[in-house]
Amino acid sequence: MEPQDGSAFNALSSEPKANALKINEWELGMFQDEVAASQGIRIRRRPSSGPPMDYVGPFEFRLQNESNTPRNILEEIIWHKDTEVAQLKERSLMNELDLPGLIAEVKKASPSRGVIREDFDPVKIAQAYEKGGAACLSVLTDKKYFQCSFENLEAIRNAGVKCPILCKEFVIDAWQIYYARTKGADAILLIAAVLPDLDIKFMIKICKMLRMAALVEVHDAREFDRVLGIEGIELIGINNLNLGTFEVDICITKKLLEGERGKINPLLGSPGLFTPDDIAYIQEAGVKTVLVGESIVKQSDPGKGIRNLFGQDISSWSSD
Ligand SMILES: O=P(O)(O)OC[C@@H](O)[C@@H](O)c1c[nH]c2ccccc12
């Protein structure tokens, strides 16, 4: 994700910072090898590619004698594992949200609408969403009110879906975040109307540790401003639900994004989006990525539902 000037995200790396980070990582790797060697461990963990190009530092002299060839099969396996793990860690919600796009929601029911889709097959729906151009999937896991489950999420992940998966759970305890990770979630929802700042801060740290993204959802200006003050926030979602009346009003997004808050990016608008006009309205208000459930999940062909919602085929929008 490119840092946005003046946004809450400009702490993210620029080019020299990224180089410095690479050098730090490499030096750390060398140091870890030293420590390991002092404990009799012969397998080197340093990247087989050697130090970054412009590196000048205390380990430089080693290069003259060391080849980049693994010394034995275990070392070869470990070096390969290093690349493999780095690639796996790359699948991130943040990477997918750079472009205008869709997060498509998999849910059978909702408290306000009752059952939305009778013949509910979460894997088929998820696959159709992915094919139809969704950048990410949002999967409800609540049983009682949404008739969904963590098993759905796990089944979708195991079916080979490549999109990152946002776990739509009502998180009240950090344990749920670990659980979601074990089931295959790449991101989790945190609701500002439910969680105090300190909990959000703590949970965001856990997400970072687990390499998950946290989508923090706000309903009004007070929640929005609270969340902007919390360190480490990367994704903010606006819920167009008026918590007082429980009515959906897509003007909430527009009002919230007037003035300074409009500089924050990326943002996700939801719920209550049904037509190309709704999408245009919300995107004009400053939201790149939209999160949509009901209007597409209830279509017998969810791919067609996406085309109708956007008024165009968006299957070429996703990065894969
Ligand atoms: O189905 P809709 O109206 O397109 O909305 C999707 C999503 O925004 C909604 O399900 C939602 C928004 N915030 C939530 C928090 C928890 C559970 C669900 C939600």
JSON list of C-alpha atoms in Angstrom, two decimals, residues 1 4 7-9 93-94 97-103 215-218 224 227-228 233-239 253-254 256-270 273 282-283 285-291:
[
{"chain": "A", "resi": 1, "resn": "MET", "atom": "CA", "xyz": [0.00, 0.00, 0.00]},
{"chain": "A", "resi": 4, "resn": "GLN", "atom": "CA", "xyz": [-0.87, 8.74, 1.66]},
{"chain": "A", "resi": 7, "resn": "SER", "atom": "CA", "xyz": [-3.16, 10.31, 6.24]},
{"chain": "A", "resi": 8, "resn": "ALA", "atom": "CA", "xyz": [-3.02, 8.08, 9.26]},
{"chain": "A", "resi": 9, "resn": "PHE", "atom": "CA", "xyz": [-0.93, 5.65, 7.26]},
{"chain": "A", "resi": 93, "resn": "LEU", "atom": "CA", "xyz": [-5.82, -7.99, 2.89]},
{"chain": "A", "resi": 94, "resn": "MET", "atom": "CA", "xyz": [-3.87, -4.73, 2.77]},
{"chain": "A", "resi": 97, "resn": "LEU", "atom": "CA", "xyz": [-7.24, -3.02, -1.09]},
{"chain": "A", "resi": 98, "resn": "ASP", "atom": "CA", "xyz": [-5.10, -0.67, -3.12]},
{"chain": "A", "resi": 99, "resn": "LEU", "atom": "CA", "xyz": [-7.54, -0.60, -6.01]},
{"chain": "A", "resi": 100, "resn": "PRO", "atom": "CA", "xyz": [-11.25, 0.12, -6.08]},
{"chain": "A", "resi": 101, "resn": "GLY", "atom": "CA", "xyz": [-12.77, -3.17, -5.28]},
{"chain": "A", "resi": 102, "resn": "LEU", "atom": "CA", "xyz": [-15.26, -5.42, -3.66]},
{"chain": "A", "resi": 103, "resn": "ILE", "atom": "CA", "xyz": [-15.24, -7.37, -0.43]},
{"chain": "A", "resi": 215, "resn": "LEU", "atom": "CA", "xyz": [-10.74, -3.95, 10.06]},
{"chain": "A", "resi": 216, "resn": "VAL", "atom": "CA", "xyz": [-12.09, -1.55, 12.66]},
{"chain": "A", "resi": 217, "resn": "GLU", "atom": "CA", "xyz": [-15.70, -0.64, 12.09]},
{"chain": "A", "resi": 218, "resn": "VAL", "atom": "CA", "xyz": [-17.17, 2.74, 13.04]},
{"chain": "A", "resi": 224, "resn": "PHE", "atom": "CA", "xyz": [-14.26, 7.45, 13.87]},
{"chain": "A", "resi": 227, "resn": "VAL", "atom": "CA", "xyz": [-10.24, 5.05, 16.24]},
{"chain": "A", "resi": 228, "resn": "LEU", "atom": "CA", "xyz": [-8.00, 7.51, 14.38]},
{"chain": "A", "resi": 233, "resn": "ILE", "atom": "CA", "xyz": [-4.88, 1.30, 12.86]},
{"chain": "A", "resi": 234, "resn": "GLU", "atom": "CA", "xyz": [-4.70, 0.44, 9.17]},
{"chain": "A", "resi": 235, "resn": "LEU", "atom": "CA", "xyz": [-8.22, -0.29, 7.96]},
{"chain": "A", "resi": 236, "resn": "ILE", "atom": "CA", "xyz": [-11.35, 1.55, 8.91]},
{"chain": "A", "resi": 237, "resn": "GLY", "atom": "CA", "xyz": [-14.78, 0.44, 7.80]},
{"chain": "A", "resi": 238, "resn": "ILE", "atom": "CA", "xyz": [-17.83, 2.62, 7.95]},
{"chain": "A", "resi": 239, "resn": "ASN", "atom": "CA", "xyz": [-21.07, 0.95, 8.91]},
{"chain": "A", "resi": 253, "resn": "THR", "atom": "CA", "xyz": [-20.51, 7.54, 4.94]},
{"chain": "A", "resi": 254, "resn": "LYS", "atom": "CA", "xyz": [-20.70, 10.80, 3.04]},
{"chain": "A", "resi": 256, "resn": "LEU", "atom": "CA", "xyz": [-18.38, 11.14, 8.00]},
{"chain": "A", "resi": 257, "resn": "LEU", "atom": "CA", "xyz": [-15.96, 11.75, 5.16]},
{"chain": "A", "resi": 258, "resn": "GLU", "atom": "CA", "xyz": [-16.54, 15.46, 4.83]},
{"chain": "A", "resi": 259, "resn": "GLY", "atom": "CA", "xyz": [-13.49, 17.50, 5.84]},
{"chain": "A", "resi": 260, "resn": "GLU", "atom": "CA", "xyz": [-10.33, 16.05, 7.38]},
{"chain": "A", "resi": 261, "resn": "ARG", "atom": "CA", "xyz": [-11.56, 12.49, 7.73]},
{"chain": "A", "resi": 262, "resn": "GLY", "atom": "CA", "xyz": [-11.91, 12.31, 3.95]},
{"chain": "A", "resi": 263, "resn": "LYS", "atom": "CA", "xyz": [-8.13, 12.13, 3.67]},
{"chain": "A", "resi": 264, "resn": "ILE", "atom": "CA", "xyz": [-8.01, 8.73, 5.31]},
{"chain": "A", "resi": 265, "resn": "ASN", "atom": "CA", "xyz": [-7.57, 5.79, 2.99]},
{"chain": "A", "resi": 266, "resn": "PRO", "atom": "CA", "xyz": [-8.47, 2.98, 2.48]},
{"chain": "A", "resi": 267, "resn": "LEU", "atom": "CA", "xyz": [-11.97, 2.79, 3.81]},
{"chain": "A", "resi": 268, "resn": "LEU", "atom": "CA", "xyz": [-14.73, 0.30, 3.39]},
{"chain": "A", "resi": 269, "resn": "GLY", "atom": "CA", "xyz": [-18.32, 1.26, 3.08]},
{"chain": "A", "resi": 270, "resn": "SER", "atom": "CA", "xyz": [-21.10, -1.03, 4.19]},
{"chain": "A", "resi": 273, "resn": "LEU", "atom": "CA", "xyz": [-25.48, -1.14, -1.05]},
{"chain": "A", "resi": 282, "resn": "ILE", "atom": "CA", "xyz": [-20.27, 5.81, -1.89]},
{"chain": "A", "resi": 283, "resn": "GLN", "atom": "CA", "xyz": [-17.17, 5.91, -4.09]},
{"chain": "A", "resi": 285, "resn": "ALA", "atom": "CA", "xyz": [-17.84, 10.14, -1.05]},
{"chain": "A", "resi": 286, "resn": "GLY", "atom": "CA", "xyz": [-14.27, 8.80, -0.93]},
{"chain": "A", "resi": 287, "resn": "VAL", "atom": "CA", "xyz": [-14.58, 5.05, -0.36]},
{"chain": "A", "resi": 288, "resn": "LYS", "atom": "CA", "xyz": [-12.52, 2.87, -2.67]},
{"chain": "A", "resi": 289, "resn": "THR", "atom": "CA", "xyz": [-13.52, -0.54, -1.48]},
{"chain": "A", "resi": 290, "resn": "VAL", "atom": "CA", "xyz": [-17.06, -1.58, -0.72]},
{"chain": "A", "resi": 291, "resn": "LEU", "atom": "CA", "xyz": [-18.24, -4.45, 1.43]}
]
